[in-house]
Coordinates of C-alpha atoms and ligand atoms in Angstrom, one line a residue:
Chain A
M1 CA 32.7 -13.1 -13.7
S2 CA 36.2 -14.0 -13.6
I3 CA 39.1 -15.1 -11.4
I4 CA 42.1 -13.0 -11.7
V5 CA 45.4 -14.8 -11.3
F6 CA 48.5 -12.6 -10.6
L7 CA 51.6 -14.3 -12.1
E8 CA 55.1 -13.8 -10.5
K9 CA 58.2 -14.2 -12.6
E10 CA 61.7 -15.5 -12.0
G11 CA 63.8 -13.5 -14.6
S12 CA 61.5 -13.4 -17.5
N13 CA 60.0 -16.7 -17.1
I14 CA 56.7 -17.6 -14.9
R15 CA 57.3 -19.1 -11.4
N16 CA 56.3 -22.7 -11.0
T17 CA 54.3 -21.4 -8.1
S18 CA 52.4 -19.1 -10.2
L19 CA 51.7 -21.8 -12.6
E20 CA 50.1 -23.8 -9.8
A21 CA 48.1 -20.7 -9.1
I22 CA 46.6 -20.9 -12.7
S23 CA 45.8 -24.7 -11.9
Y24 CA 44.1 -23.7 -8.7
G25 CA 42.2 -20.9 -10.4
S26 CA 41.4 -23.3 -13.2
E27 CA 39.9 -25.9 -11.0
L28 CA 38.1 -23.2 -9.0
S29 CA 36.6 -22.0 -12.2
K30 CA 35.0 -25.1 -13.0
K31 CA 33.0 -24.9 -9.9
V32 CA 31.9 -21.3 -10.0
N33 CA 31.7 -20.9 -13.7
A34 CA 34.1 -18.1 -14.3
K35 CA 36.7 -17.1 -16.9
V36 CA 40.4 -17.4 -15.6
V37 CA 42.4 -14.2 -16.3
C38 CA 46.0 -14.3 -15.4
V39 CA 48.2 -11.0 -15.1
V40 CA 51.8 -10.9 -15.6
F41 CA 54.1 -7.6 -15.7
G42 CA 57.1 -6.5 -17.5
A43 CA 59.7 -8.5 -19.7
L44 CA 58.5 -12.0 -20.6
E45 CA 59.8 -14.8 -22.7
S46 CA 57.7 -15.4 -25.7
S47 CA 56.9 -19.0 -25.2
E48 CA 55.7 -18.4 -21.7
G49 CA 52.1 -17.0 -22.7
E50 CA 51.3 -20.2 -24.2
K51 CA 52.5 -22.0 -21.2
T52 CA 49.7 -20.5 -19.1
G53 CA 47.0 -21.9 -21.2
L54 CA 48.3 -25.3 -20.7
Y55 CA 47.5 -25.1 -17.1
G56 CA 43.9 -23.4 -17.6
C57 CA 44.4 -19.7 -18.3
D58 CA 41.7 -18.4 -20.7
K59 CA 43.1 -14.9 -21.1
L60 CA 46.5 -13.8 -20.3
I61 CA 46.9 -9.8 -19.6
H62 CA 50.5 -9.1 -20.4
V63 CA 51.2 -5.5 -18.9
N64 CA 54.5 -5.0 -20.8
D65 CA 55.7 -1.6 -19.3
Q66 CA 59.1 -2.9 -18.4
A67 CA 59.3 -0.2 -15.4
F68 CA 57.3 -2.8 -13.5
D69 CA 59.9 -5.0 -13.4
Q70 CA 61.4 -2.6 -10.8
A71 CA 58.3 -1.7 -9.0
V72 CA 57.1 -1.7 -5.5
I73 CA 54.3 -3.5 -3.9
N74 CA 52.0 -0.5 -3.9
V75 CA 52.5 -0.1 -7.7
Y76 CA 51.4 -3.6 -8.4
A77 CA 48.6 -3.7 -6.0
H78 CA 46.7 -0.6 -7.6
A79 CA 47.5 -1.9 -11.2
L80 CA 46.0 -5.2 -10.3
N81 CA 43.2 -3.4 -8.6
D82 CA 42.2 -1.7 -11.9
I83 CA 42.6 -4.8 -14.0
M84 CA 40.3 -6.7 -11.5
N85 CA 37.8 -3.9 -12.0
N86 CA 38.1 -3.9 -15.5
E87 CA 37.5 -7.6 -16.0
S88 CA 34.8 -8.0 -13.4
G89 CA 37.0 -10.0 -11.1
D90 CA 35.4 -11.4 -8.3
I91 CA 38.0 -13.8 -7.1
F92 CA 41.6 -12.9 -6.9
I93 CA 44.5 -15.9 -6.5
T94 CA 48.1 -15.6 -6.0
A95 CA 50.8 -17.9 -5.1
Q96 CA 52.1 -16.9 -1.7
S97 CA 55.5 -14.8 -1.8
A98 CA 57.0 -11.8 -0.2
L99 CA 55.7 -9.6 -3.0
A100 CA 52.3 -11.3 -3.4
D101 CA 51.1 -11.6 0.1
P102 CA 51.1 -7.7 0.7
I103 CA 49.6 -7.2 -2.6
A104 CA 46.8 -9.3 -1.9
A105 CA 46.1 -7.4 1.4
K106 CA 46.1 -4.2 -0.2
I107 CA 43.7 -5.4 -2.9
A108 CA 41.6 -6.8 -0.3
V109 CA 41.0 -3.3 1.2
L110 CA 40.8 -1.8 -2.0
Q111 CA 37.9 -4.3 -3.1
N112 CA 36.2 -4.5 0.4
A113 CA 36.9 -8.4 -0.2
S114 CA 37.7 -11.3 2.2
I115 CA 41.1 -12.5 2.3
A116 CA 42.9 -15.9 3.3
T117 CA 46.6 -16.5 2.9
N118 CA 48.5 -19.7 3.9
V119 CA 45.8 -21.7 2.0
S120 CA 46.1 -25.2 1.4
E121 CA 43.5 -26.7 -0.6
L122 CA 40.8 -25.9 -3.3
P123 CA 37.7 -23.9 -1.6
D124 CA 34.9 -25.9 -0.1
L125 CA 31.7 -24.5 -1.8
N126 CA 29.3 -26.9 -0.4
T127 CA 27.4 -24.7 2.0
E128 CA 29.6 -21.4 2.1
F129 CA 32.7 -20.4 0.5
S130 CA 35.5 -21.8 2.9
V131 CA 39.1 -22.5 2.4
S132 CA 41.5 -24.4 4.5
R133 CA 44.4 -22.5 5.8
S134 CA 47.3 -23.5 7.8
I135 CA 47.7 -22.0 11.2
Y136 CA 49.7 -22.4 14.4
S137 CA 52.7 -22.4 12.0
G138 CA 51.9 -25.8 10.4
K139 CA 50.6 -27.5 13.5
A140 CA 46.8 -27.2 12.3
F141 CA 44.6 -26.2 9.8
E142 CA 41.4 -23.8 10.0
N143 CA 38.4 -23.9 7.6
L144 CA 37.6 -20.2 7.2
I145 CA 34.4 -18.9 5.7
L146 CA 35.1 -16.1 3.3
A147 CA 31.9 -14.1 3.8
S148 CA 32.3 -11.0 1.3
P149 CA 31.1 -11.2 -2.0
K150 CA 34.8 -10.6 -3.2
K151 CA 37.6 -13.1 -2.2
I152 CA 41.3 -12.8 -1.9
I153 CA 43.3 -16.0 -1.8
S154 CA 47.0 -16.6 -1.6
I155 CA 47.8 -20.2 -1.7
K156 CA 50.8 -22.5 -0.4
R157 CA 52.9 -24.5 -2.5
N158 CA 51.4 -27.7 -3.4
A159 CA 47.9 -26.7 -2.3
I160 CA 46.8 -28.8 -5.4
G161 CA 50.1 -29.0 -7.2
L162 CA 50.5 -28.4 -11.2
I163 CA 47.2 -29.6 -13.0
E164 CA 47.1 -29.3 -16.7
N165 CA 43.8 -28.0 -18.2
Q166 CA 44.6 -27.7 -21.9
K167 CA 43.2 -24.5 -23.1
S168 CA 44.7 -22.0 -25.7
A169 CA 45.0 -18.8 -23.8
S170 CA 44.3 -15.4 -25.7
I171 CA 46.9 -13.1 -25.1
E172 CA 46.2 -9.5 -24.7
I173 CA 49.0 -7.0 -24.5
S174 CA 47.9 -4.3 -22.0
D175 CA 49.2 -0.5 -22.3
L176 CA 48.9 0.2 -18.6
K177 CA 51.7 2.3 -17.6
L178 CA 53.3 2.5 -14.1
N179 CA 51.8 5.3 -12.1
P180 CA 55.0 7.2 -10.5
D181 CA 52.4 8.8 -7.8
L182 CA 51.9 5.1 -6.3
I183 CA 55.8 4.6 -5.6
D184 CA 56.2 4.8 -1.8
A185 CA 59.6 3.3 -1.5
E186 CA 62.7 3.0 -3.8
I187 CA 64.2 -0.2 -4.5
T188 CA 68.0 0.6 -4.2
G189 CA 69.2 -2.9 -4.8
T190 CA 68.6 -6.5 -4.5
D191 CA 71.0 -9.5 -3.3
R192 CA 70.0 -12.7 -4.5
T193 CA 71.6 -16.0 -5.3
T194 CA 70.5 -16.7 -8.9
G195 CA 70.6 -20.0 -10.7
M196 CA 69.7 -21.7 -7.4
I197 CA 66.5 -23.5 -6.9
L198 CA 64.3 -21.3 -4.6
L199 CA 63.1 -23.2 -1.4
P200 CA 59.3 -22.2 -1.8
E201 CA 59.6 -23.6 -5.5
A202 CA 61.4 -26.7 -4.8
D203 CA 59.8 -30.4 -5.4
I204 CA 62.9 -31.7 -3.3
V205 CA 64.5 -29.8 -0.2
V206 CA 67.9 -31.1 1.4
S207 CA 68.3 -29.5 4.6
A208 CA 71.0 -30.0 7.3
G209 CA 71.2 -28.9 10.9
R210 CA 74.1 -28.5 13.7
G211 CA 75.0 -32.2 13.0
M212 CA 76.9 -30.9 10.1
K213 CA 79.5 -30.0 12.7
G214 CA 80.5 -26.8 10.7
P215 CA 80.1 -24.7 7.4
E216 CA 83.1 -26.5 5.8
N217 CA 80.9 -29.7 5.7
W218 CA 78.1 -28.5 3.5
G219 CA 79.8 -29.6 0.6
M220 CA 78.2 -33.1 0.4
V221 CA 74.7 -31.1 1.5
E222 CA 75.3 -29.1 -1.7
E223 CA 76.3 -32.2 -3.9
L224 CA 73.2 -34.0 -2.8
A225 CA 71.0 -31.1 -3.6
E226 CA 72.4 -30.7 -6.9
E227 CA 72.2 -34.4 -7.8
L228 CA 68.3 -34.3 -7.0
G229 CA 67.8 -31.0 -8.3
A230 CA 66.8 -29.9 -4.8
A231 CA 66.9 -26.7 -3.0
I232 CA 68.9 -26.4 0.3
G233 CA 67.4 -25.5 3.7
C234 CA 68.9 -25.7 7.2
S235 CA 67.9 -25.4 10.8
K236 CA 67.5 -22.2 12.7
P237 CA 70.9 -22.6 14.7
V238 CA 72.8 -22.9 11.5
S239 CA 71.8 -19.8 10.0
D240 CA 72.0 -18.0 13.4
V241 CA 75.7 -18.5 13.7
G242 CA 76.0 -18.0 10.0
W243 CA 76.9 -21.1 8.6
R244 CA 74.1 -20.7 6.0
P245 CA 72.1 -17.6 4.9
H246 CA 69.0 -16.5 6.9
H247 CA 66.7 -17.2 4.1
E248 CA 67.3 -21.1 4.0
H249 CA 66.1 -21.5 7.5
V250 CA 63.3 -23.8 7.7
G251 CA 60.7 -23.9 10.5
Q252 CA 58.2 -21.9 12.7
T253 CA 60.3 -18.7 12.4
G254 CA 61.7 -19.4 9.0
I255 CA 60.5 -20.5 5.7
K256 CA 57.7 -23.2 5.7
V257 CA 58.3 -25.6 3.1
A258 CA 55.8 -28.0 1.3
P259 CA 57.9 -30.1 -1.1
N260 CA 57.4 -33.5 -2.4
L261 CA 60.4 -34.8 -0.7
Y262 CA 62.2 -33.4 2.5
I263 CA 65.4 -35.1 3.4
A264 CA 66.8 -33.6 7.1
I265 CA 70.6 -34.5 7.8
G266 CA 71.7 -34.1 11.3
I267 CA 68.5 -32.1 12.3
S268 CA 67.1 -33.2 15.8
G269 CA 63.4 -32.5 14.8
A270 CA 62.7 -29.9 17.6
I271 CA 58.8 -28.8 17.4
Q272 CA 59.8 -25.5 16.0
H273 CA 61.8 -27.1 13.2
L274 CA 59.0 -29.6 12.3
A275 CA 56.4 -26.7 12.0
G276 CA 57.9 -25.6 9.0
V277 CA 58.1 -29.0 7.2
S278 CA 54.7 -30.8 8.2
S279 CA 53.3 -30.1 4.8
S280 CA 56.1 -31.9 2.9
K281 CA 54.6 -35.1 1.3
V282 CA 57.8 -37.6 2.0
I283 CA 60.1 -36.8 4.9
V284 CA 63.6 -38.8 5.1
V285 CA 65.8 -38.4 8.1
I286 CA 69.4 -39.2 8.5
N287 CA 70.6 -38.8 12.1
N288 CA 73.0 -40.8 14.0
D289 CA 70.7 -40.7 17.2
P290 CA 67.9 -43.4 17.1
E291 CA 66.3 -41.2 19.8
A292 CA 65.9 -38.3 17.6
P293 CA 62.4 -36.8 17.6
F294 CA 62.5 -36.2 13.9
F295 CA 62.3 -40.0 13.5
K296 CA 58.6 -39.8 14.8
N297 CA 57.7 -37.7 12.2
A298 CA 59.4 -39.1 9.2
D299 CA 58.5 -41.6 6.5
Y300 CA 62.0 -43.0 5.9
G301 CA 65.0 -42.8 8.1
I302 CA 68.4 -44.0 8.5
V303 CA 70.2 -44.1 11.9
G304 CA 73.6 -43.4 11.1
D305 CA 76.6 -41.3 10.8
A306 CA 75.9 -38.5 7.9
F307 CA 79.4 -38.5 7.0
E308 CA 79.0 -41.9 5.8
V309 CA 75.5 -42.1 4.7
V310 CA 75.2 -38.9 2.6
P311 CA 78.4 -39.6 0.4
K312 CA 76.9 -43.2 -0.1
L313 CA 73.6 -41.8 -1.3
I314 CA 75.1 -39.3 -3.6
E315 CA 76.8 -42.2 -4.9
V316 CA 73.9 -44.4 -5.5
I317 CA 72.1 -41.5 -7.0
R318 CA 74.9 -40.9 -9.6
Q319 CA 74.9 -44.6 -10.6
N320 CA 71.2 -44.8 -11.3
K321 CA 71.2 -41.7 -13.4
Chain B
M1 CA 59.6 10.2 17.7
K2 CA 56.5 8.3 18.3
I3 CA 56.6 4.4 17.9
L4 CA 53.7 2.0 18.2
V5 CA 54.4 -1.6 18.5
C6 CA 51.4 -4.1 17.9
I7 CA 51.8 -7.4 19.7
T8 CA 50.2 -10.5 19.9
H9 CA 49.6 -13.1 22.9
V10 CA 50.2 -16.6 21.5
P11 CA 50.8 -20.1 22.7
D12 CA 54.8 -21.0 23.2
T13 CA 56.4 -22.2 20.2
T14 CA 56.8 -25.7 21.9
S15 CA 53.1 -25.9 22.5
K16 CA 51.1 -29.1 21.2
I17 CA 48.1 -27.8 19.5
A18 CA 44.7 -29.2 20.3
F19 CA 41.1 -28.2 20.0
S20 CA 37.9 -28.9 22.0
D21 CA 34.0 -28.5 21.3
N22 CA 34.0 -30.7 18.3
N23 CA 36.9 -28.9 16.9
T24 CA 35.6 -25.3 17.1
K25 CA 37.5 -24.1 20.1
F26 CA 41.4 -23.8 20.8
D27 CA 42.1 -26.1 23.9
S28 CA 44.2 -23.7 26.0
T29 CA 44.7 -26.5 28.7
N30 CA 48.6 -26.7 29.6
V31 CA 49.3 -24.0 27.3
Q32 CA 51.8 -21.2 28.0
Y33 CA 51.2 -18.0 26.3
I34 CA 54.1 -15.6 25.0
I35 CA 54.7 -12.6 23.0
G36 CA 54.8 -13.5 19.5
P37 CA 58.4 -14.0 18.6
Y38 CA 58.6 -11.7 15.7
E39 CA 57.0 -8.9 17.9
D40 CA 59.8 -9.6 20.2
Y41 CA 61.9 -8.5 17.5
A42 CA 59.6 -5.3 17.1
I43 CA 59.7 -4.3 20.7
S44 CA 63.3 -4.9 20.8
K45 CA 64.0 -2.4 17.9
A46 CA 61.6 0.2 19.4
V47 CA 63.6 0.0 22.6
D48 CA 66.9 0.5 20.8
L49 CA 65.2 3.6 19.1
K50 CA 64.5 5.0 22.4
S51 CA 68.3 5.7 23.3
S52 CA 69.2 6.4 19.8
N53 CA 66.2 8.6 18.6
N54 CA 64.6 9.6 21.8
A55 CA 61.5 7.7 21.0
H56 CA 58.2 7.1 22.9
V57 CA 57.1 3.7 22.7
T58 CA 53.5 2.6 23.0
V59 CA 52.7 -0.9 23.0
L60 CA 49.4 -2.2 21.6
N61 CA 47.1 -5.6 21.4
V62 CA 43.9 -6.3 20.3
G63 CA 42.5 -8.8 22.7
K64 CA 40.9 -9.8 26.0
S65 CA 42.3 -9.6 29.4
E66 CA 44.3 -12.8 28.7
S67 CA 46.9 -10.7 27.1
D68 CA 47.6 -8.3 30.0
P69 CA 50.8 -10.3 31.2
S70 CA 52.3 -9.9 27.6
L71 CA 51.8 -6.2 27.6
R72 CA 52.9 -6.0 31.0
R73 CA 56.2 -8.1 29.8
A74 CA 56.6 -5.4 27.0
L75 CA 56.4 -2.5 29.4
A76 CA 59.1 -4.4 31.4
I77 CA 61.2 -4.6 28.4
G78 CA 61.2 -1.1 28.1
A79 CA 58.1 0.2 26.2
D80 CA 56.5 3.5 27.9
E81 CA 52.8 2.6 27.7
A82 CA 50.5 0.0 26.9
I83 CA 47.0 0.1 25.4
R84 CA 44.7 -2.9 24.9
I85 CA 41.9 -2.5 22.7
D86 CA 39.2 -4.8 24.3
A87 CA 37.9 -7.2 21.8
D88 CA 38.3 -10.8 20.7
P89 CA 40.6 -10.7 17.5
M90 CA 37.9 -12.3 15.3
D91 CA 39.3 -12.0 12.0
T92 CA 42.4 -10.4 10.4
F93 CA 40.5 -7.6 9.0
F94 CA 38.8 -7.0 12.2
V95 CA 42.2 -6.6 13.9
A96 CA 43.6 -4.3 11.3
T97 CA 40.7 -2.1 11.3
Q98 CA 40.7 -1.8 15.1
I99 CA 44.8 -1.1 14.8
A100 CA 44.2 1.4 12.0
S101 CA 41.3 3.2 14.0
H102 CA 43.6 3.8 17.0
V103 CA 46.4 5.1 14.8
K104 CA 44.1 7.5 13.1
G105 CA 43.8 9.5 16.2
E106 CA 47.5 9.7 16.9
T107 CA 50.6 10.8 15.3
Y108 CA 53.0 7.7 15.2
D109 CA 56.1 8.2 13.1
L110 CA 56.8 4.4 13.0
I111 CA 54.5 1.3 13.7
L112 CA 56.6 -1.9 14.3
M113 CA 54.6 -5.5 13.8
G114 CA 55.9 -8.7 13.7
R115 CA 56.3 -10.4 10.4
E116 CA 53.4 -12.7 11.3
S117 CA 51.5 -13.8 14.1
I118 CA 52.3 -17.4 15.1
D119 CA 48.9 -18.6 15.9
F120 CA 46.9 -17.1 12.8
N121 CA 49.7 -16.9 10.4
G122 CA 48.1 -14.2 8.1
G123 CA 51.4 -12.0 7.6
I124 CA 49.2 -9.4 6.4
V125 CA 48.0 -7.1 9.1
H126 CA 50.5 -4.5 8.5
S127 CA 49.7 -4.3 4.8
L128 CA 46.1 -4.1 5.6
V129 CA 46.6 -1.4 8.2
G130 CA 49.0 0.5 5.8
Q131 CA 46.5 0.4 2.8
M132 CA 43.6 1.4 5.0
L133 CA 45.8 4.3 6.4
G134 CA 47.9 5.3 3.2
I135 CA 51.1 4.6 4.9
P136 CA 53.9 2.4 3.3
A137 CA 54.3 -1.1 4.8
F138 CA 56.8 -3.5 4.3
S139 CA 57.7 -6.9 5.7
P140 CA 59.7 -9.1 6.7
V141 CA 62.0 -6.3 7.5
M142 CA 65.6 -7.5 8.6
Q143 CA 67.2 -4.1 9.2
L144 CA 65.9 -0.7 9.5
E145 CA 67.9 2.6 9.8
I146 CA 66.3 6.0 10.5
N147 CA 68.1 9.5 9.9
D148 CA 65.7 12.3 10.3
S149 CA 62.5 11.0 8.6
K150 CA 64.8 9.0 5.8
V151 CA 64.5 5.1 6.2
K152 CA 66.7 2.4 5.0
M153 CA 65.6 -1.0 5.2
T154 CA 66.5 -4.6 4.1
R155 CA 63.6 -7.0 3.4
E156 CA 63.9 -10.6 2.8
I157 CA 62.6 -12.1 -0.2
E158 CA 62.5 -15.3 -2.0
G159 CA 66.4 -16.5 -2.1
G160 CA 67.8 -13.5 -0.7
K161 CA 67.3 -9.5 0.0
E162 CA 65.8 -6.4 -1.3
Y163 CA 67.2 -2.8 0.0
L164 CA 64.7 -0.3 0.1
E165 CA 64.6 3.4 0.8
T166 CA 61.5 5.4 2.0
S167 CA 60.3 7.9 4.5
L168 CA 58.5 8.5 7.8
P169 CA 55.6 7.3 8.7
L170 CA 56.0 3.7 8.0
I171 CA 54.9 0.3 9.2
A172 CA 57.3 -2.4 9.4
G173 CA 56.9 -6.1 10.0
C174 CA 60.0 -7.4 11.9
Q175 CA 62.0 -10.4 11.8
E176 CA 65.6 -11.2 12.7
P177 CA 68.3 -9.8 12.9
I178 CA 66.6 -6.4 13.2
A179 CA 67.6 -6.1 16.9
E180 CA 69.0 -8.3 19.5
W181 CA 66.1 -10.0 21.6
K182 CA 65.8 -8.2 25.0
I183 CA 64.5 -9.5 28.2
P184 CA 63.1 -7.9 31.1
N185 CA 65.3 -6.8 33.8
M186 CA 64.4 -6.6 37.7
R187 CA 64.4 -2.6 37.3
G188 CA 62.2 -3.1 34.2
I189 CA 59.7 -5.4 36.1
M190 CA 59.4 -2.8 39.0
T191 CA 59.1 0.3 36.9
A192 CA 56.5 -1.7 34.5
R193 CA 54.0 -1.2 37.5
T194 CA 53.8 2.5 37.5
K195 CA 53.6 2.8 33.7
P196 CA 50.3 3.9 32.1
F197 CA 48.2 1.0 31.0
E198 CA 45.0 1.5 29.2
V199 CA 42.1 -0.4 28.1
V200 CA 39.9 0.9 25.5
E201 CA 36.5 -0.2 24.0
A202 CA 36.6 -1.9 20.5
Y203 CA 35.9 0.4 17.6
D204 CA 32.9 -0.5 15.3
S205 CA 34.1 -2.7 12.7
E206 CA 32.8 -5.6 10.6
T207 CA 34.5 -9.0 10.1
R208 CA 34.8 -10.4 6.6
S209 CA 35.5 -14.0 7.6
R210 CA 34.4 -16.6 10.0
N211 CA 36.1 -20.0 11.5
K212 CA 34.1 -22.8 10.9
N213 CA 36.1 -25.4 12.6
F214 CA 39.9 -26.8 13.0
E215 CA 41.7 -29.8 11.9
L216 CA 44.9 -31.4 13.0
P217 CA 47.2 -32.3 10.1
K218 CA 47.0 -36.1 9.1
E219 CA 49.5 -38.3 11.2
K220 CA 52.4 -40.2 9.5
G221 CA 51.7 -43.5 9.1
G222 CA 55.0 -44.6 10.9
I223 CA 58.7 -44.8 10.0
Q224 CA 60.4 -47.2 7.8
L225 CA 63.9 -47.6 9.0
I226 CA 66.8 -48.4 6.3
D227 CA 70.1 -49.8 7.4
P228 CA 72.9 -47.5 7.0
D229 CA 74.9 -49.9 4.9
E230 CA 72.1 -50.2 2.6
V231 CA 71.5 -46.8 1.4
E232 CA 70.7 -48.0 -2.1
K233 CA 67.5 -49.6 -0.7
L234 CA 66.6 -46.0 0.4
H235 CA 66.9 -44.8 -3.3
E236 CA 65.0 -47.6 -4.6
L237 CA 62.1 -46.9 -2.1
L238 CA 62.0 -43.3 -2.8
R239 CA 62.1 -43.8 -6.5
N240 CA 59.5 -46.8 -6.7
E241 CA 57.5 -47.0 -3.5
A242 CA 57.4 -43.1 -2.7
K243 CA 57.9 -41.9 -6.4
V244 CA 59.3 -38.7 -5.3
I245 CA 62.7 -38.8 -7.2
Ligands
LIG1 C1 61.0 -19.2 19.4 C2 61.9 -20.0 18.8 C3 61.6 -20.3 17.5 C4 62.4 -21.5 16.8 N1 62.3 -21.5 15.6 C5 63.1 -22.5 15.0 C6 62.8 -22.6 13.4 O1 62.0 -21.9 12.6 N2 63.8 -23.6 12.8 C7 64.2 -24.5 13.3 O2 65.2 -25.3 12.9 N3 64.6 -24.3 14.8 C8 64.0 -23.3 15.4 N4 64.0 -23.0 17.0 C9 65.1 -23.8 17.5 C10 64.8 -25.1 17.9 O3 64.2 -25.3 19.1 C11 66.0 -26.1 17.8 O4 66.8 -25.6 18.6 C12 66.7 -26.2 16.3 O5 65.7 -26.7 15.6 C13 67.8 -27.3 16.6 O6 68.7 -27.4 15.4 P1 69.4 -28.9 15.0 O7 68.3 -30.0 14.9 O8 70.1 -28.4 13.9 O9 70.5 -28.9 16.1 P2 70.5 -29.9 17.4 O10 69.2 -29.9 18.2 O11 71.7 -29.7 18.2 O12 70.5 -31.2 16.7 C14 71.6 -31.9 15.9 C15 71.3 -33.2 15.6 O13 72.3 -33.7 14.7 C16 72.6 -35.1 14.9 N5 74.0 -35.4 14.8 C17 75.1 -35.1 15.4 N6 76.1 -35.5 14.6 C18 75.7 -36.3 13.5 C19 76.2 -37.1 12.6 N7 77.4 -37.1 12.6 N8 75.3 -37.7 11.7 C20 74.1 -37.7 11.7 N9 73.4 -36.9 12.7 C21 74.3 -36.2 13.7 C22 72.3 -35.0 16.6 O14 71.9 -36.5 16.8 C23 71.0 -34.2 16.8 O15 69.7 -34.8 16.6 C24 63.3 -22.2 17.5 C25 63.6 -22.0 18.9 C26 62.8 -20.9 19.5 C27 62.9 -20.9 21.1
LIG2 N1 45.5 -9.1 18.0 C1 46.5 -8.2 17.7 N2 46.9 -7.2 18.4 C2 48.0 -6.6 18.0 N3 48.7 -6.8 16.9 C3 48.6 -7.9 16.2 C4 47.3 -8.6 16.4 N4 47.2 -9.8 15.4 C5 48.4 -9.5 14.4 N5 49.0 -8.5 15.1 C6 50.2 -7.5 14.4 O1 50.3 -8.0 13.1 C7 51.4 -8.7 12.7 C8 51.1 -9.7 11.6 O2 49.9 -10.5 12.1 P1 49.2 -11.6 11.0 O3 48.9 -10.9 9.8 O4 48.2 -12.1 11.9 O5 50.3 -12.7 10.8 C9 51.7 -9.5 14.0 O6 53.1 -9.9 14.2 C10 51.4 -8.3 15.1 O7 52.5 -7.2 15.0

């Protein structure tokens, strides 16, 4: 049997979250005695294949029909379903994303499989196959038993982190072609900020709220993020009024992040915001109101004016580089 | 044009979450229930399409009678009829099968859902139903324009947006700013009482997953406050104690 891991790319490189999915598959393969078969579509940087072995991939299937780079969900889902059949895949793993979750759902229907999204840990195989998944928008976890023989798992960022497993992956070039009959929509364009660290990928997130007073003050937030190699987030009111784009908004009704470090500047810490950040390992809060609820949910805090504290913090980081 | 809107009946976003019976049951004491916020967008979009596209809007929930107030609210906002499939929403596969079975017997042009339920957070019922019925499904949809049977959509992806074109029938998981949130007015509340409200029996269906128990997240160990004049100390702690930078 094998574990199929879907790898998503950023340009022609494999996303970090997908590398984590390989680690997850590889750790799981030790418990269920399976081969880890990874699948990537379209153009790929030549060194990327080897990298998959580093995290525990046994075999990489590279579907190099570049038409896939513009493909819609349905096309990927059926291609992966075929590969899962050919490779006698019993478990399908992917890192959560706007592309991967719908693919996972479609494959679950095609394979008659159990499915769990939002999974935050390695499965527990002691009695039955169960996974811990985040529910109530980050306010709780559910241990869910996946009862069907085949299982589809979509993992959250930092479910296990990157674990090296040092294998040498065999690379197989697949001549699978995109099936045009499966195109159920046309992608007419994309609008993405490139060259920036994506929120779901980031190890560090610098996030700011209404305490910043206006979009013109975001310069220091961007500078701090740049110094730390962090992604930028914000609270909902900030994206509602258009100070920042919608896809940066963190919380119950926005992106749920799980970085190693979350820095919240001028954010009060409303329960809906906290729901999106509760999986962060370390939380730092900078707020001039000592009563701000965020302080109750943080590891480190500075009660102070962001307009003084943040520039100082940028300075200290620069000095210590 | 016929539209189906699928809604959940979920704890209000400010709810504190707790469990009872040895962490096997959700504790609903003092919990206020609402229509899922993403489904509020779906209803609002559907009601907009009533005036622009002469749509008939059916609102659907898979749930027990507790959900009735949320279905009534949807009628008050402007949906034309409500259907509740009388079943415990046991797992995501079960819910999707119930919705798909209902849709099979009808001729909906558009099925609107939320991007995700805010209790289960699966984010996949739309895609499951879409695959079960062979209807294109996309989520999270931020903009949706319909011209005859042609559809233009904006979907949020990591770090930006994707623009899509397809045709009806279609399933869309909604999120802001697809429509302005609507709230019921007095007239809506009055007319809701006379609108059709049907409770139907659950369709035969299996589940594929089962809840074992629940857990609450580990509590933070308490905060360490740093003087605003000693920002370098924060840096030092993050580097040497927390080891995150
Ligand atoms: C259905 C629903 C869903 C929601 N979903 C989300 C969500 O997903 N994400 C989200 O974020 N919110 C969400 N909200 C909104 C949420 O309830 C709060 O209103 C919001 O998080 C507040 O944003 P804020 O902290 O930026 O603003 P505020 O609450 O106004 O807080 C601003 C903070 O900045 C501090 N401040 C002011 N000046 C300074 C200064 N000079 N230096 C330092 N600090 C300063 C203040 O002390 C205050 O604590 C939702 C609400 C609802 C009803
Ligand atoms: N019990 C239910 N009844 C009706 N619609 C539902 C139900 N559960 C989920 N949905 C719909 O499916 C969407 C996605 O749900 P989920 O996959 O659970 O995150 C929700 O926003 C709803 O529109």
